[in-house]
Amino acid sequence: MERGKPKMEVRGSGTRGNSADLRNHQRPPERYFSAIFHRNFPLPPPEQWSLPQQRQLQSTPGTCDPAAPHTETNTGDGKPAVAIADTRYLVKVYSLNEDQQWDDLGTGHVSSTYVKRLQGVSLLVRSDSQAALILESKINSNTPYQKQQETLIIWSEGENHGVALSFQDTEGCHKIWEEICHIQGKDPSIKITQDLLEESKEEQLHDVLETNNVFDLPNCELCKLEEIADFITAVLASPIRKERLALILENDDYIKNLLQLFHTCEDLGNTAGLHHLHTIIKGILFLNKTALFEIMFSAECIMDVVGCLEYDPALAQPKRHREFLTQHARLKEVVPITNGELRQKIHQTYKIQYIYDILLPAPSMYEENFLSSLTTFIFLNKVEIVSMLQDENFLSEVFAQLKNAAIDDDRRRELLLFFKEFCAFSQTLQPPKKDALFKTLTELGILPVLKIVMSMENLQIRSAATDIFTYLVEYSPSMIREFIMEEAQESEDGNLFINLVIEQMICDTDPELGGAVHLMGLLRTLLDPENMHATSTKCERSEFLNFFYKHCIHNFIAPLVATTSEDICEGDSEVGSDENNTHCLNNYQTAQLLSLILELLTFCVQHHTYYIKNYILSKDLLRRVLILINSKHTFLVLSSLRFMRRMIGLKDELYNCYIIKGNLFEPVVKALLGNGTRYNMLNSAAIELFEYIRAENIKSLITHIVEKFYKALESIEYVQTFKGLKIKYEQEKDRQNQIRKNLHSILHSKILRRSTRVMDKKEEKCLKGNSEEGEATMPPLEDNFQDRFKFMETKKPKENEDKVAPPKRSSSGGYKYTISHSAAAANGTRSLQGSSTVGLMNPPDDDEKDKEDETSPRKRPHLSL
């Protein structure tokens, strides 16, 4: 963003403040800046505000609670602004109009807030009375701000437009000023954040040439070294004077003459002169000009610059940096470099990097860009070196030697160390050039070479190869995955590159497992679905994860299986009785390795839901993981709980059924009860696990926990978690009972209605049949009654079938209801033999019942009319 076009909006009732016009203003002329920043404008102090404003001051606190949570603010365009802190201070907003008069835009609370639309931290002032946005101004890194009178902050937003905030108290002004200085990288003790450099580059150079007779640099003489040092130190405080000084030093041999004086002082043993030269050379470096770096870092000058920087006045004795660079730091040409320019560039870059890292002080938080041109100079040198090495076909020769099985380990180590540094340099390339470089490396066979060297015994060789592999994974995980799957199709012995990486991680001999941690991070990158691509022809995610869970994961969890095997667990009744045993849970290195494995498995549970689920269920993996709760190392116990917590967090009923069937909460409950009343990480993790189940109302797990473990857990009363689980359980139980009762009554009424309907149809059919046959006589009533009575006696049910049986759950998940024969007969219906099933099973159709009754005419006597 241009300095003269800051994004700003002013809303209010003042006479000025059209936001569209303000955003289009050009940078004001110098006289305008001078008018704003070099005189105090007569803004009324808070005690002179109008009566309504005074009342507002008395009724509204100057600041909100600093401990209040962060909030989101709507900036008027529908997009929220994220508030850095909800600390607001009461201010009046003024805008400078074209007549150089201040317009009052209103009173409100100011806060520093990140606005997404403006892509930066902004000052927002909101009116309390109307909740309207009075001011929205982005804090730009190059906008000059000035603090006046301890309660006033003034700045410019565009041509002929100034803005001022008049604070109620000094504290609010100080806090907002600190925020502005922090964003601009300035010391809050200053009163103005930027020097008012409003001239163009051409105007500055013209002024320098015109006033060169006024800007007098002392002559380069031995007796004037102290004067030169004081002059350069004074110039560093003014940007415009720095520009003038740099121009003079570029157009003259002044720097070379100073370096000649360095030799003279060193020959004479003039310590004071050497100290002055240290100050001078460091000051010239702080001018941060590339043209000056070209002079100072040339082959004839760079070692003299290092010599000057040796004589730091703060040191009792000078450091021998030149001796180190010339005698100890030597360039190893693993492959002869015939290009003299390339060799010179490598030497120069190393020495400049040494000066930057060792001889110059580390920049403070206010000087992050103090030597930006120097870091850019080093960056461009590295880019040029990488490009020249590619053009020289240097890499082909390096790979040819790496593939040669006859070379010794020392030679191979040197080649790999060179290639590691080359890859580090390549990180500075722009994306197109970096793509071309790594494509070349792939074609040269970088990955097969790494597979060979990573399996070697030499620790330095393996370490260098791992670092190179890291660069490749960070650049393109897809390229590595593609190579791994292609290798699996071609390999016959099953010796895969990814299994080699897993083996290196498992077999790390470092007591702190530094290499294993590094390799685990690389595996996590390769297994991350977020960086897997899908095309119209293939899905990288499904292909690679299928491959990994088929060919690799058993190798990855091998230490977990070995540590939790039944033989070891049964043979060691006291867990950890032999801490020197690598398969012991209390062995520190083993516990660290198992914790790393659990960390990656937890990641897989979150991101590989289908694949890892099948593996966990088929291998009973969670049961093995929960054995690790018996370890004395808290970090391993927490890793086990974290793995189970992640599974439960998915709220997958397959996982829940697996946990219930295996009674896998038992180790967790034992660990919680064994921890006693100690308030520690184990206690918090276990309580959080049960609290999550309660809060999310996972019914199956709540039922299991309450029915199996509530008696053991009800004594824990310092949290309400387990009482809450019991309440959830009782509520669900009451709900199920109510559903069962309602279902019973509904089904009973439906069955009776259906039976009545069937009876009516049968009787109607019988009556119709008799009428067609011409039967007009009806037998005596006593006979019919006797026959019916006899029929009822032959079908007398058992006593336990006289009532409607309660519903029973069928094997299919529905409910069975049994209706007695006597109950059906009493209602004038046919007897229902057996039971009818509802739920997942549908009741039989009426037509089927008709057929059944037609084939059994003896079940009911005919009535003759």
PDB file of N, CA and C in Angstrom, residues 562-601:
ATOM      1  N   ALA A 562       4.721 -55.436  20.974  1.00  0.00           N
ATOM      2  CA  ALA A 562       5.727 -56.163  21.752  1.00  0.00           C
ATOM      3  C   ALA A 562       5.638 -55.819  23.235  1.00  0.00           C
ATOM      4  N   THR A 563       5.386 -54.561  23.548  1.00  0.00           N
ATOM      5  CA  THR A 563       5.352 -54.131  24.953  1.00  0.00           C
ATOM      6  C   THR A 563       4.098 -54.613  25.656  1.00  0.00           C
ATOM      7  N   THR A 564       3.009 -54.771  24.942  1.00  0.00           N
ATOM      8  CA  THR A 564       1.733 -55.136  25.565  1.00  0.00           C
ATOM      9  C   THR A 564       1.337 -56.577  25.277  1.00  0.00           C
ATOM     10  N   SER A 565       2.289 -57.408  24.861  1.00  0.00           N
ATOM     11  CA  SER A 565       1.964 -58.802  24.569  1.00  0.00           C
ATOM     12  C   SER A 565       1.614 -59.529  25.857  1.00  0.00           C
ATOM     13  N   GLU A 566       0.842 -60.588  25.752  1.00  0.00           N
ATOM     14  CA  GLU A 566       0.361 -61.310  26.931  1.00  0.00           C
ATOM     15  C   GLU A 566       1.503 -61.939  27.706  1.00  0.00           C
ATOM     16  N   ASP A 567       2.522 -62.435  27.001  1.00  0.00           N
ATOM     17  CA  ASP A 567       3.645 -63.086  27.685  1.00  0.00           C
ATOM     18  C   ASP A 567       4.346 -62.116  28.624  1.00  0.00           C
ATOM     19  N   ILE A 568       4.572 -60.898  28.128  1.00  0.00           N
ATOM     20  CA  ILE A 568       5.280 -59.914  28.946  1.00  0.00           C
ATOM     21  C   ILE A 568       4.412 -59.467  30.106  1.00  0.00           C
ATOM     22  N   CYS A 569       3.123 -59.206  29.823  1.00  0.00           N
ATOM     23  CA  CYS A 569       2.229 -58.728  30.873  1.00  0.00           C
ATOM     24  C   CYS A 569       2.022 -59.781  31.959  1.00  0.00           C
ATOM     25  N   GLU A 570       1.937 -61.074  31.558  1.00  0.00           N
ATOM     26  CA  GLU A 570       1.752 -62.119  32.548  1.00  0.00           C
ATOM     27  C   GLU A 570       3.042 -62.415  33.299  1.00  0.00           C
ATOM     28  N   GLY A 571       4.165 -62.328  32.616  1.00  0.00           N
ATOM     29  CA  GLY A 571       5.444 -62.637  33.258  1.00  0.00           C
ATOM     30  C   GLY A 571       5.946 -61.538  34.146  1.00  0.00           C
ATOM     31  N   ASP A 572       5.333 -60.388  34.115  1.00  0.00           N
ATOM     32  CA  ASP A 572       5.771 -59.252  34.922  1.00  0.00           C
ATOM     33  C   ASP A 572       4.568 -58.726  35.684  1.00  0.00           C
ATOM     34  N   SER A 573       4.247 -59.392  36.784  1.00  0.00           N
ATOM     35  CA  SER A 573       3.045 -59.035  37.518  1.00  0.00           C
ATOM     36  C   SER A 573       3.105 -57.624  38.046  1.00  0.00           C
ATOM     37  N   GLU A 574       4.296 -57.195  38.439  1.00  0.00           N
ATOM     38  CA  GLU A 574       4.473 -55.811  38.836  1.00  0.00           C
ATOM     39  C   GLU A 574       5.025 -55.054  37.652  1.00  0.00           C
ATOM     40  N   VAL A 575       4.211 -54.180  37.123  1.00  0.00           N
ATOM     41  CA  VAL A 575       4.599 -53.480  35.903  1.00  0.00           C
ATOM     42  C   VAL A 575       5.840 -52.658  36.165  1.00  0.00           C
ATOM     43  N   GLY A 576       6.852 -52.887  35.327  1.00  0.00           N
ATOM     44  CA  GLY A 576       8.053 -52.071  35.434  1.00  0.00           C
ATOM     45  C   GLY A 576       9.037 -52.565  36.456  1.00  0.00           C
ATOM     46  N   SER A 577       8.988 -53.838  36.806  1.00  0.00           N
ATOM     47  CA  SER A 577       9.927 -54.336  37.792  1.00  0.00           C
ATOM     48  C   SER A 577      11.350 -54.349  37.266  1.00  0.00           C
ATOM     49  N   ASP A 578      11.507 -54.406  35.953  1.00  0.00           N
ATOM     50  CA  ASP A 578      12.843 -54.364  35.348  1.00  0.00           C
ATOM     51  C   ASP A 578      12.887 -53.189  34.385  1.00  0.00           C
ATOM     52  N   GLU A 579      13.314 -52.020  34.858  1.00  0.00           N
ATOM     53  CA  GLU A 579      13.268 -50.813  34.045  1.00  0.00           C
ATOM     54  C   GLU A 579      14.317 -50.806  32.952  1.00  0.00           C
ATOM     55  N   ASN A 580      15.303 -51.702  33.031  1.00  0.00           N
ATOM     56  CA  ASN A 580      16.320 -51.768  31.978  1.00  0.00           C
ATOM     57  C   ASN A 580      15.851 -52.575  30.785  1.00  0.00           C
ATOM     58  N   ASN A 581      14.764 -53.293  30.934  1.00  0.00           N
ATOM     59  CA  ASN A 581      14.200 -54.069  29.838  1.00  0.00           C
ATOM     60  C   ASN A 581      13.534 -53.121  28.846  1.00  0.00           C
ATOM     61  N   THR A 582      13.940 -53.223  27.569  1.00  0.00           N
ATOM     62  CA  THR A 582      13.404 -52.292  26.574  1.00  0.00           C
ATOM     63  C   THR A 582      11.925 -52.516  26.318  1.00  0.00           C
ATOM     64  N   HIS A 583      11.396 -53.686  26.715  1.00  0.00           N
ATOM     65  CA  HIS A 583       9.968 -53.954  26.550  1.00  0.00           C
ATOM     66  C   HIS A 583       9.176 -53.603  27.809  1.00  0.00           C
ATOM     67  N   CYS A 584       9.824 -52.963  28.756  1.00  0.00           N
ATOM     68  CA  CYS A 584       9.163 -52.619  30.004  1.00  0.00           C
ATOM     69  C   CYS A 584       8.486 -51.259  29.880  1.00  0.00           C
ATOM     70  N   LEU A 585       7.292 -51.152  30.468  1.00  0.00           N
ATOM     71  CA  LEU A 585       6.548 -49.893  30.378  1.00  0.00           C
ATOM     72  C   LEU A 585       7.247 -48.761  31.107  1.00  0.00           C
ATOM     73  N   ASN A 586       8.053 -49.093  32.103  1.00  0.00           N
ATOM     74  CA  ASN A 586       8.700 -48.054  32.892  1.00  0.00           C
ATOM     75  C   ASN A 586      10.077 -47.688  32.373  1.00  0.00           C
ATOM     76  N   ASN A 587      10.521 -48.311  31.299  1.00  0.00           N
ATOM     77  CA  ASN A 587      11.752 -47.900  30.651  1.00  0.00           C
ATOM     78  C   ASN A 587      11.507 -46.565  29.952  1.00  0.00           C
ATOM     79  N   TYR A 588      12.302 -45.545  30.301  1.00  0.00           N
ATOM     80  CA  TYR A 588      12.021 -44.181  29.848  1.00  0.00           C
ATOM     81  C   TYR A 588      12.046 -44.072  28.323  1.00  0.00           C
ATOM     82  N   GLN A 589      13.049 -44.646  27.685  1.00  0.00           N
ATOM     83  CA  GLN A 589      13.158 -44.523  26.234  1.00  0.00           C
ATOM     84  C   GLN A 589      12.010 -45.258  25.542  1.00  0.00           C
ATOM     85  N   THR A 590      11.641 -46.424  26.080  1.00  0.00           N
ATOM     86  CA  THR A 590      10.505 -47.152  25.510  1.00  0.00           C
ATOM     87  C   THR A 590       9.210 -46.353  25.674  1.00  0.00           C
ATOM     88  N   ALA A 591       9.042 -45.739  26.844  1.00  0.00           N
ATOM     89  CA  ALA A 591       7.840 -44.935  27.070  1.00  0.00           C
ATOM     90  C   ALA A 591       7.778 -43.753  26.120  1.00  0.00           C
ATOM     91  N   GLN A 592       8.916 -43.130  25.863  1.00  0.00           N
ATOM     92  CA  GLN A 592       8.933 -42.021  24.903  1.00  0.00           C
ATOM     93  C   GLN A 592       8.540 -42.487  23.511  1.00  0.00           C
ATOM     94  N   LEU A 593       9.085 -43.620  23.086  1.00  0.00           N
ATOM     95  CA  LEU A 593       8.765 -44.142  21.757  1.00  0.00           C
ATOM     96  C   LEU A 593       7.285 -44.495  21.652  1.00  0.00           C
ATOM     97  N   LEU A 594       6.740 -45.134  22.683  1.00  0.00           N
ATOM     98  CA  LEU A 594       5.316 -45.487  22.660  1.00  0.00           C
ATOM     99  C   LEU A 594       4.452 -44.233  22.638  1.00  0.00           C
ATOM    100  N   SER A 595       4.889 -43.187  23.323  1.00  0.00           N
ATOM    101  CA  SER A 595       4.133 -41.930  23.304  1.00  0.00           C
ATOM    102  C   SER A 595       4.109 -41.325  21.902  1.00  0.00           C
ATOM    103  N   LEU A 596       5.235 -41.410  21.190  1.00  0.00           N
ATOM    104  CA  LEU A 596       5.261 -40.917  19.807  1.00  0.00           C
ATOM    105  C   LEU A 596       4.327 -41.727  18.915  1.00  0.00           C
ATOM    106  N   ILE A 597       4.339 -43.049  19.108  1.00  0.00           N
ATOM    107  CA  ILE A 597       3.462 -43.905  18.298  1.00  0.00           C
ATOM    108  C   ILE A 597       1.996 -43.569  18.570  1.00  0.00           C
ATOM    109  N   LEU A 598       1.651 -43.370  19.835  1.00  0.00           N
ATOM    110  CA  LEU A 598       0.265 -43.034  20.174  1.00  0.00           C
ATOM    111  C   LEU A 598      -0.118 -41.665  19.614  1.00  0.00           C
ATOM    112  N   GLU A 599       0.820 -40.756  19.580  1.00  0.00           N
ATOM    113  CA  GLU A 599       0.515 -39.435  19.022  1.00  0.00           C
ATOM    114  C   GLU A 599       0.121 -39.537  17.556  1.00  0.00           C
ATOM    115  N   LEU A 600       0.866 -40.332  16.793  1.00  0.00           N
ATOM    116  CA  LEU A 600       0.524 -40.483  15.375  1.00  0.00           C
ATOM    117  C   LEU A 600      -0.755 -41.295  15.203  1.00  0.00           C
ATOM    118  N   LEU A 601      -0.977 -42.309  16.046  1.00  0.00           N
ATOM    119  CA  LEU A 601      -2.215 -43.075  15.957  1.00  0.00           C
ATOM    120  C   LEU A 601      -3.426 -42.196  16.287  1.00  0.00           C
TER     121      LEU A 601
END
